[in-house]
Amino acid sequence: MEIIKVQTTSFDNQKPGTGGLRKQTKVFMQKNFLENFVQASISVRKNNGDKLESWVVGGDGRYPGVLVLPSIIKILVANGIKKVLVVGRELIAPTPAISNVIKKYNADGGFILSASHNPGGENGDFGIKVEMANGGGAPESVTNAIFEETKKISFYNSLNITDEEALKLAEVEYLDPIKDYADLMESMFDFDAIKKWFDAGHTFRFNAMNASTGPTAIEIFVNRLGAKREWILNSVPQPDFGGVHPEPNPTYAKDFYDAMMNGLAEFGCACDGDGDRNMILGDGFYVIPSDCLAIMTKYHKFIPYYANGLSGVARSIPTSSSVDKVAHKMGLDVYNTPTGWKFFASLLDAGKINLCGEESFGQGGDYIREKDGIFAILFWLNILAKTGKSVEELVREMWRENGRIFYSQYSYEGVDKEIANKLWSDMLTANIDGKVYGKYEISKKEVFDYIDPVSHEESKAQGVQIFTKDNIRIFFRLSGTGTVGATLRLYIEKFEDDETKFSMSAREYLKDVYTLVSDILELNKRFGNIEPSAIN
């Protein structure tokens, strides 16, 4: 095969965010946009001295994944990759299953073609995430180097063959990851107990949101556990997710959420576009992700994989401190990291933690290096089967033992980027310690800088924390997952030990605190009469 050097022009907007490089699909469809990033990623790994022999390519099925696969294959083979493992039917597989393939087949890294929970299709978003040999996202040292490489790239390596020939190269092997992933889950959880729970007549719903988890859910929940086929909703993956915004939360999965609040099933759950996020619901009861991680920690010994105990747990800093209270009572170490699953990887690799979770509806464990929606759902099913309690009973029992952390996340998507950046820079330098806003006095404001306790890699200014004298914690950051304008995320938590208030909704309980945050950040003054695009 003839290796050719394709001349190209660099782009200045290819800096990866917390979950890889994400842009509007039409941006990715620009000539050489994707190819530049692929070449830059391989060049950086090689420049670091990494010997790259096998590489995984997978995706969540969104457009234009299968169309760009030949170009990626040609670049990989032209750069000396001896084996390209293509994952998923029509390039459709959940991110956790792709991570599992990287580890199981000892690949040197991978690309995941996904924009996770973002909308898909020609008018939606697309993305590419660089994975390392451990099956997790590339650390900032690597993604920063990739960004610098993209700014100076002038050519990429390719092969002088057709797209059809690329798909048939001897170096290309096609894998179906569903069986591998389902086997892994069956080895970790008590499938016999869960099957008995279904056989006893308990009801269940899983919403795949027309995305990548549908076939995997059918294999695990229906074929192996005995759930009814009609309980798996929106199970056929579509390249535009059927126009659905595939983010499993009460805002974007509102119809499903409302149905669960009105008795659809005893246990309901949903996963996002690439299957790494989840939403957990009981009959008329919603579990916030922070409480989900705390419940998983509390009941981890019911899971065969964790029967011997945990060494520690971790949460992203915007996530509420619910898990801290549970873990400390159990004598477990707790780590706080920036947002982005890649920050958990070194802790997992070093054996310091076994469970982790973040504010964006995701939990995972030490068996792979990505968060995993179906893993979290199976964790809950295992707990329900072993305890005989309902979702609501489990959470309320935890509140009675530890107090309730009232918590809400407010997202402002697609706001003016220049104004958002000015707000961010102002908050980094603002001196508001001791300042009084209505009935609240600020005790401390701090910028959250992170030094990885294992790699010692430093990540500066990952968010701003504000504490009041009555134990309110506010966290503010700019998100790296949006593709239009800027995305502001605010997080509020307050501890409550008065059981008479436990049944209040978080939105009602925290409404005065939200006004405080709006005043501190001057949201209406800066943006006009702005309202959150999502409240969770």
PDB file of C-alpha atoms in Angstrom, residues 271-479:
ATOM      1  CA  CYS A 271     -29.010   6.042  29.718  1.00  0.00           C
ATOM      2  CA  ASP A 272     -27.606   8.774  27.505  1.00  0.00           C
ATOM      3  CA  GLY A 273     -26.295   8.753  23.932  1.00  0.00           C
ATOM      4  CA  ASP A 274     -23.139   6.768  24.590  1.00  0.00           C
ATOM      5  CA  GLY A 275     -24.339   4.886  27.658  1.00  0.00           C
ATOM      6  CA  ASP A 276     -22.059   6.336  30.308  1.00  0.00           C
ATOM      7  CA  ARG A 277     -24.721   8.376  32.123  1.00  0.00           C
ATOM      8  CA  ASN A 278     -27.825   7.162  33.913  1.00  0.00           C
ATOM      9  CA  MET A 279     -30.941   8.344  35.678  1.00  0.00           C
ATOM     10  CA  ILE A 280     -32.374   6.314  38.571  1.00  0.00           C
ATOM     11  CA  LEU A 281     -36.077   6.504  39.471  1.00  0.00           C
ATOM     12  CA  GLY A 282     -38.349   4.680  41.861  1.00  0.00           C
ATOM     13  CA  ASP A 283     -42.131   4.580  41.852  1.00  0.00           C
ATOM     14  CA  GLY A 284     -42.840   8.297  42.281  1.00  0.00           C
ATOM     15  CA  PHE A 285     -39.285   8.965  43.494  1.00  0.00           C
ATOM     16  CA  TYR A 286     -36.233  10.554  41.865  1.00  0.00           C
ATOM     17  CA  VAL A 287     -32.665   9.786  43.004  1.00  0.00           C
ATOM     18  CA  ILE A 288     -30.136  12.574  42.497  1.00  0.00           C
ATOM     19  CA  PRO A 289     -26.775  11.295  41.195  1.00  0.00           C
ATOM     20  CA  SER A 290     -24.962  12.294  44.381  1.00  0.00           C
ATOM     21  CA  ASP A 291     -27.297  10.165  46.496  1.00  0.00           C
ATOM     22  CA  CYS A 292     -26.928   7.368  43.957  1.00  0.00           C
ATOM     23  CA  LEU A 293     -23.174   7.186  44.576  1.00  0.00           C
ATOM     24  CA  ALA A 294     -23.768   7.261  48.336  1.00  0.00           C
ATOM     25  CA  ILE A 295     -26.252   4.369  48.137  1.00  0.00           C
ATOM     26  CA  MET A 296     -23.862   2.340  46.003  1.00  0.00           C
ATOM     27  CA  THR A 297     -21.113   2.929  48.557  1.00  0.00           C
ATOM     28  CA  LYS A 298     -23.321   2.007  51.497  1.00  0.00           C
ATOM     29  CA  TYR A 299     -24.471  -1.301  49.989  1.00  0.00           C
ATOM     30  CA  HIS A 300     -21.345  -2.284  48.060  1.00  0.00           C
ATOM     31  CA  LYS A 301     -20.912  -5.589  49.914  1.00  0.00           C
ATOM     32  CA  PHE A 302     -24.134  -6.899  48.361  1.00  0.00           C
ATOM     33  CA  ILE A 303     -22.289  -6.864  45.031  1.00  0.00           C
ATOM     34  CA  PRO A 304     -20.162 -10.018  44.517  1.00  0.00           C
ATOM     35  CA  TYR A 305     -17.422  -7.991  42.811  1.00  0.00           C
ATOM     36  CA  TYR A 306     -17.105  -5.733  45.882  1.00  0.00           C
ATOM     37  CA  ALA A 307     -17.820  -8.325  48.569  1.00  0.00           C
ATOM     38  CA  ASN A 308     -14.332  -7.919  50.041  1.00  0.00           C
ATOM     39  CA  GLY A 309     -14.810  -4.192  50.558  1.00  0.00           C
ATOM     40  CA  LEU A 310     -13.590  -0.921  49.101  1.00  0.00           C
ATOM     41  CA  SER A 311     -10.303   0.910  49.557  1.00  0.00           C
ATOM     42  CA  GLY A 312     -11.854   4.283  48.853  1.00  0.00           C
ATOM     43  CA  VAL A 313     -14.308   6.311  46.782  1.00  0.00           C
ATOM     44  CA  ALA A 314     -14.110   9.546  44.814  1.00  0.00           C
ATOM     45  CA  ARG A 315     -16.467  12.228  43.596  1.00  0.00           C
ATOM     46  CA  SER A 316     -16.060  15.223  41.341  1.00  0.00           C
ATOM     47  CA  ILE A 317     -15.934  18.429  43.349  1.00  0.00           C
ATOM     48  CA  PRO A 318     -19.301  19.773  42.053  1.00  0.00           C
ATOM     49  CA  THR A 319     -21.022  16.570  43.241  1.00  0.00           C
ATOM     50  CA  SER A 320     -22.728  16.856  46.613  1.00  0.00           C
ATOM     51  CA  SER A 321     -20.984  15.542  49.700  1.00  0.00           C
ATOM     52  CA  SER A 322     -23.575  12.806  50.400  1.00  0.00           C
ATOM     53  CA  VAL A 323     -21.043  10.070  49.694  1.00  0.00           C
ATOM     54  CA  ASP A 324     -18.521  11.689  52.042  1.00  0.00           C
ATOM     55  CA  LYS A 325     -20.797  11.148  55.029  1.00  0.00           C
ATOM     56  CA  VAL A 326     -21.486   7.516  54.147  1.00  0.00           C
ATOM     57  CA  ALA A 327     -17.868   6.695  53.305  1.00  0.00           C
ATOM     58  CA  HIS A 328     -16.366   8.356  56.383  1.00  0.00           C
ATOM     59  CA  LYS A 329     -18.768   6.425  58.609  1.00  0.00           C
ATOM     60  CA  MET A 330     -17.496   3.245  56.931  1.00  0.00           C
ATOM     61  CA  GLY A 331     -13.856   4.248  57.395  1.00  0.00           C
ATOM     62  CA  LEU A 332     -13.222   4.763  53.667  1.00  0.00           C
ATOM     63  CA  ASP A 333     -10.987   7.358  52.051  1.00  0.00           C
ATOM     64  CA  VAL A 334     -12.757   9.993  49.954  1.00  0.00           C
ATOM     65  CA  TYR A 335     -11.140  11.964  47.120  1.00  0.00           C
ATOM     66  CA  ASN A 336     -12.468  15.086  45.395  1.00  0.00           C
ATOM     67  CA  THR A 337     -11.458  15.634  41.761  1.00  0.00           C
ATOM     68  CA  PRO A 338     -12.305  18.101  38.985  1.00  0.00           C
ATOM     69  CA  THR A 339     -15.138  17.282  36.600  1.00  0.00           C
ATOM     70  CA  GLY A 340     -14.077  14.812  33.925  1.00  0.00           C
ATOM     71  CA  TRP A 341     -13.816  11.048  34.322  1.00  0.00           C
ATOM     72  CA  LYS A 342     -10.167  11.105  33.298  1.00  0.00           C
ATOM     73  CA  PHE A 343      -9.338  12.561  36.723  1.00  0.00           C
ATOM     74  CA  PHE A 344     -10.453   9.315  38.384  1.00  0.00           C
ATOM     75  CA  ALA A 345      -8.214   7.143  36.206  1.00  0.00           C
ATOM     76  CA  SER A 346      -4.944   7.503  38.121  1.00  0.00           C
ATOM     77  CA  LEU A 347      -6.721   6.879  41.447  1.00  0.00           C
ATOM     78  CA  LEU A 348      -8.310   3.745  39.986  1.00  0.00           C
ATOM     79  CA  ASP A 349      -5.043   2.579  38.439  1.00  0.00           C
ATOM     80  CA  ALA A 350      -3.274   3.011  41.795  1.00  0.00           C
ATOM     81  CA  GLY A 351      -5.970   1.075  43.681  1.00  0.00           C
ATOM     82  CA  LYS A 352      -6.835   4.052  45.885  1.00  0.00           C
ATOM     83  CA  ILE A 353     -10.531   3.947  44.926  1.00  0.00           C
ATOM     84  CA  ASN A 354     -12.999   1.337  43.695  1.00  0.00           C
ATOM     85  CA  LEU A 355     -16.136   3.436  43.149  1.00  0.00           C
ATOM     86  CA  CYS A 356     -16.501   6.955  41.799  1.00  0.00           C
ATOM     87  CA  GLY A 357     -19.142   9.316  40.520  1.00  0.00           C
ATOM     88  CA  GLU A 358     -19.760  12.800  39.237  1.00  0.00           C
ATOM     89  CA  GLU A 359     -22.539  15.340  39.167  1.00  0.00           C
ATOM     90  CA  SER A 360     -23.454  14.665  35.539  1.00  0.00           C
ATOM     91  CA  PHE A 361     -25.491  11.506  36.202  1.00  0.00           C
ATOM     92  CA  GLY A 362     -22.580   9.090  36.158  1.00  0.00           C
ATOM     93  CA  GLN A 363     -21.090   6.429  38.398  1.00  0.00           C
ATOM     94  CA  GLY A 364     -18.509   3.746  37.734  1.00  0.00           C
ATOM     95  CA  GLY A 365     -15.931   1.435  39.226  1.00  0.00           C
ATOM     96  CA  ASP A 366     -12.438   0.036  38.936  1.00  0.00           C
ATOM     97  CA  TYR A 367     -13.198  -2.622  36.291  1.00  0.00           C
ATOM     98  CA  ILE A 368     -12.930  -0.063  33.427  1.00  0.00           C
ATOM     99  CA  ARG A 369     -11.895   3.604  33.180  1.00  0.00           C
ATOM    100  CA  GLU A 370     -15.161   5.200  32.079  1.00  0.00           C
ATOM    101  CA  LYS A 371     -18.403   5.867  33.873  1.00  0.00           C
ATOM    102  CA  ASP A 372     -21.046   3.280  33.100  1.00  0.00           C
ATOM    103  CA  GLY A 373     -24.820   3.682  33.091  1.00  0.00           C
ATOM    104  CA  ILE A 374     -25.763   0.005  32.878  1.00  0.00           C
ATOM    105  CA  PHE A 375     -23.271  -0.839  35.643  1.00  0.00           C
ATOM    106  CA  ALA A 376     -25.031   1.635  37.948  1.00  0.00           C
ATOM    107  CA  ILE A 377     -28.444   0.233  37.022  1.00  0.00           C
ATOM    108  CA  LEU A 378     -27.324  -3.338  37.719  1.00  0.00           C
ATOM    109  CA  PHE A 379     -25.868  -2.131  41.029  1.00  0.00           C
ATOM    110  CA  TRP A 380     -29.313  -0.829  42.004  1.00  0.00           C
ATOM    111  CA  LEU A 381     -31.076  -3.980  40.818  1.00  0.00           C
ATOM    112  CA  ASN A 382     -28.665  -6.077  42.884  1.00  0.00           C
ATOM    113  CA  ILE A 383     -29.358  -3.940  45.976  1.00  0.00           C
ATOM    114  CA  LEU A 384     -33.136  -4.062  45.431  1.00  0.00           C
ATOM    115  CA  ALA A 385     -33.011  -7.845  45.047  1.00  0.00           C
ATOM    116  CA  LYS A 386     -30.871  -8.373  48.153  1.00  0.00           C
ATOM    117  CA  THR A 387     -32.601  -5.940  50.515  1.00  0.00           C
ATOM    118  CA  GLY A 388     -36.212  -6.342  49.423  1.00  0.00           C
ATOM    119  CA  LYS A 389     -36.610  -2.577  49.844  1.00  0.00           C
ATOM    120  CA  SER A 390     -37.874  -0.020  47.356  1.00  0.00           C
ATOM    121  CA  VAL A 391     -35.773   2.751  45.831  1.00  0.00           C
ATOM    122  CA  GLU A 392     -37.450   5.340  48.051  1.00  0.00           C
ATOM    123  CA  GLU A 393     -37.003   3.254  51.205  1.00  0.00           C
ATOM    124  CA  LEU A 394     -33.282   2.870  50.551  1.00  0.00           C
ATOM    125  CA  VAL A 395     -32.725   6.595  50.060  1.00  0.00           C
ATOM    126  CA  ARG A 396     -34.890   7.744  52.976  1.00  0.00           C
ATOM    127  CA  GLU A 397     -33.140   5.290  55.274  1.00  0.00           C
ATOM    128  CA  MET A 398     -29.804   6.806  54.253  1.00  0.00           C
ATOM    129  CA  TRP A 399     -31.137  10.311  54.973  1.00  0.00           C
ATOM    130  CA  ARG A 400     -32.304   9.270  58.446  1.00  0.00           C
ATOM    131  CA  GLU A 401     -28.854   7.851  59.210  1.00  0.00           C
ATOM    132  CA  ASN A 402     -26.751  10.670  57.776  1.00  0.00           C
ATOM    133  CA  GLY A 403     -28.975  13.684  57.235  1.00  0.00           C
ATOM    134  CA  ARG A 404     -30.027  14.898  53.821  1.00  0.00           C
ATOM    135  CA  ILE A 405     -27.839  16.959  51.525  1.00  0.00           C
ATOM    136  CA  PHE A 406     -30.239  19.120  49.537  1.00  0.00           C
ATOM    137  CA  TYR A 407     -28.600  19.608  46.154  1.00  0.00           C
ATOM    138  CA  SER A 408     -29.403  21.099  42.754  1.00  0.00           C
ATOM    139  CA  GLN A 409     -27.551  21.683  39.505  1.00  0.00           C
ATOM    140  CA  TYR A 410     -28.452  24.644  37.294  1.00  0.00           C
ATOM    141  CA  SER A 411     -27.257  24.686  33.680  1.00  0.00           C
ATOM    142  CA  TYR A 412     -27.216  27.689  31.357  1.00  0.00           C
ATOM    143  CA  GLU A 413     -26.465  26.395  27.868  1.00  0.00           C
ATOM    144  CA  GLY A 414     -25.594  28.454  24.806  1.00  0.00           C
ATOM    145  CA  VAL A 415     -25.070  31.767  26.613  1.00  0.00           C
ATOM    146  CA  ASP A 416     -22.901  34.558  25.236  1.00  0.00           C
ATOM    147  CA  LYS A 417     -19.316  33.291  25.384  1.00  0.00           C
ATOM    148  CA  GLU A 418     -17.666  36.674  25.866  1.00  0.00           C
ATOM    149  CA  ILE A 419     -19.936  37.568  28.794  1.00  0.00           C
ATOM    150  CA  ALA A 420     -19.464  34.107  30.310  1.00  0.00           C
ATOM    151  CA  ASN A 421     -15.679  34.366  30.094  1.00  0.00           C
ATOM    152  CA  LYS A 422     -15.799  37.809  31.727  1.00  0.00           C
ATOM    153  CA  LEU A 423     -17.957  36.396  34.545  1.00  0.00           C
ATOM    154  CA  TRP A 424     -15.468  33.563  35.000  1.00  0.00           C
ATOM    155  CA  SER A 425     -12.435  35.871  35.144  1.00  0.00           C
ATOM    156  CA  ASP A 426     -14.247  38.199  37.558  1.00  0.00           C
ATOM    157  CA  MET A 427     -15.100  35.326  39.902  1.00  0.00           C
ATOM    158  CA  LEU A 428     -11.528  34.028  39.874  1.00  0.00           C
ATOM    159  CA  THR A 429     -10.304  37.312  41.365  1.00  0.00           C
ATOM    160  CA  ALA A 430     -13.375  38.485  43.313  1.00  0.00           C
ATOM    161  CA  ASN A 431     -12.911  39.161  47.017  1.00  0.00           C
ATOM    162  CA  ILE A 432     -16.286  38.469  48.614  1.00  0.00           C
ATOM    163  CA  ASP A 433     -15.195  36.931  51.931  1.00  0.00           C
ATOM    164  CA  GLY A 434     -17.322  38.429  54.685  1.00  0.00           C
ATOM    165  CA  LYS A 435     -19.743  40.072  52.263  1.00  0.00           C
ATOM    166  CA  VAL A 436     -23.439  39.880  53.183  1.00  0.00           C
ATOM    167  CA  TYR A 437     -26.188  39.103  50.637  1.00  0.00           C
ATOM    168  CA  GLY A 438     -29.587  39.419  52.284  1.00  0.00           C
ATOM    169  CA  LYS A 439     -29.574  36.962  55.205  1.00  0.00           C
ATOM    170  CA  TYR A 440     -26.439  35.131  54.013  1.00  0.00           C
ATOM    171  CA  GLU A 441     -22.846  35.975  54.905  1.00  0.00           C
ATOM    172  CA  ILE A 442     -19.990  34.614  52.790  1.00  0.00           C
ATOM    173  CA  SER A 443     -17.391  32.868  54.915  1.00  0.00           C
ATOM    174  CA  LYS A 444     -14.973  31.926  52.137  1.00  0.00           C
ATOM    175  CA  LYS A 445     -14.477  31.943  48.379  1.00  0.00           C
ATOM    176  CA  GLU A 446     -11.774  29.788  46.851  1.00  0.00           C
ATOM    177  CA  VAL A 447     -10.566  28.733  43.440  1.00  0.00           C
ATOM    178  CA  PHE A 448     -10.402  24.962  43.140  1.00  0.00           C
ATOM    179  CA  ASP A 449      -6.954  23.836  41.974  1.00  0.00           C
ATOM    180  CA  TYR A 450      -6.214  20.121  41.821  1.00  0.00           C
ATOM    181  CA  ILE A 451      -3.002  18.168  42.185  1.00  0.00           C
ATOM    182  CA  ASP A 452      -3.423  14.503  41.324  1.00  0.00           C
ATOM    183  CA  PRO A 453      -2.258  12.529  44.406  1.00  0.00           C
ATOM    184  CA  VAL A 454      -0.821   9.786  42.189  1.00  0.00           C
ATOM    185  CA  SER A 455       0.567  11.435  39.057  1.00  0.00           C
ATOM    186  CA  HIS A 456       1.100  14.838  40.725  1.00  0.00           C
ATOM    187  CA  GLU A 457      -0.247  16.454  37.551  1.00  0.00           C
ATOM    188  CA  GLU A 458      -1.667  19.883  38.367  1.00  0.00           C
ATOM    189  CA  SER A 459      -4.963  21.244  36.994  1.00  0.00           C
ATOM    190  CA  LYS A 460      -5.533  24.897  37.791  1.00  0.00           C
ATOM    191  CA  ALA A 461      -8.794  26.825  38.200  1.00  0.00           C
ATOM    192  CA  GLN A 462     -11.240  23.943  37.848  1.00  0.00           C
ATOM    193  CA  GLY A 463     -14.035  25.890  39.458  1.00  0.00           C
ATOM    194  CA  VAL A 464     -14.931  28.427  42.132  1.00  0.00           C
ATOM    195  CA  GLN A 465     -16.319  27.384  45.523  1.00  0.00           C
ATOM    196  CA  ILE A 466     -18.261  29.739  47.781  1.00  0.00           C
ATOM    197  CA  PHE A 467     -19.194  28.869  51.373  1.00  0.00           C
ATOM    198  CA  THR A 468     -21.627  30.698  53.657  1.00  0.00           C
ATOM    199  CA  LYS A 469     -21.556  30.787  57.438  1.00  0.00           C
ATOM    200  CA  ASP A 470     -24.636  28.557  57.615  1.00  0.00           C
ATOM    201  CA  ASN A 471     -22.958  25.706  55.695  1.00  0.00           C
ATOM    202  CA  ILE A 472     -24.172  26.364  52.180  1.00  0.00           C
ATOM    203  CA  ARG A 473     -21.718  25.372  49.460  1.00  0.00           C
ATOM    204  CA  ILE A 474     -21.911  26.842  45.978  1.00  0.00           C
ATOM    205  CA  PHE A 475     -19.776  25.679  43.060  1.00  0.00           C
ATOM    206  CA  PHE A 476     -19.470  27.481  39.734  1.00  0.00           C
ATOM    207  CA  ARG A 477     -17.663  26.479  36.533  1.00  0.00           C
ATOM    208  CA  LEU A 478     -17.723  26.754  32.773  1.00  0.00           C
ATOM    209  CA  SER A 479     -18.512  23.411  31.144  1.00  0.00           C
TER     210      SER A 479
END
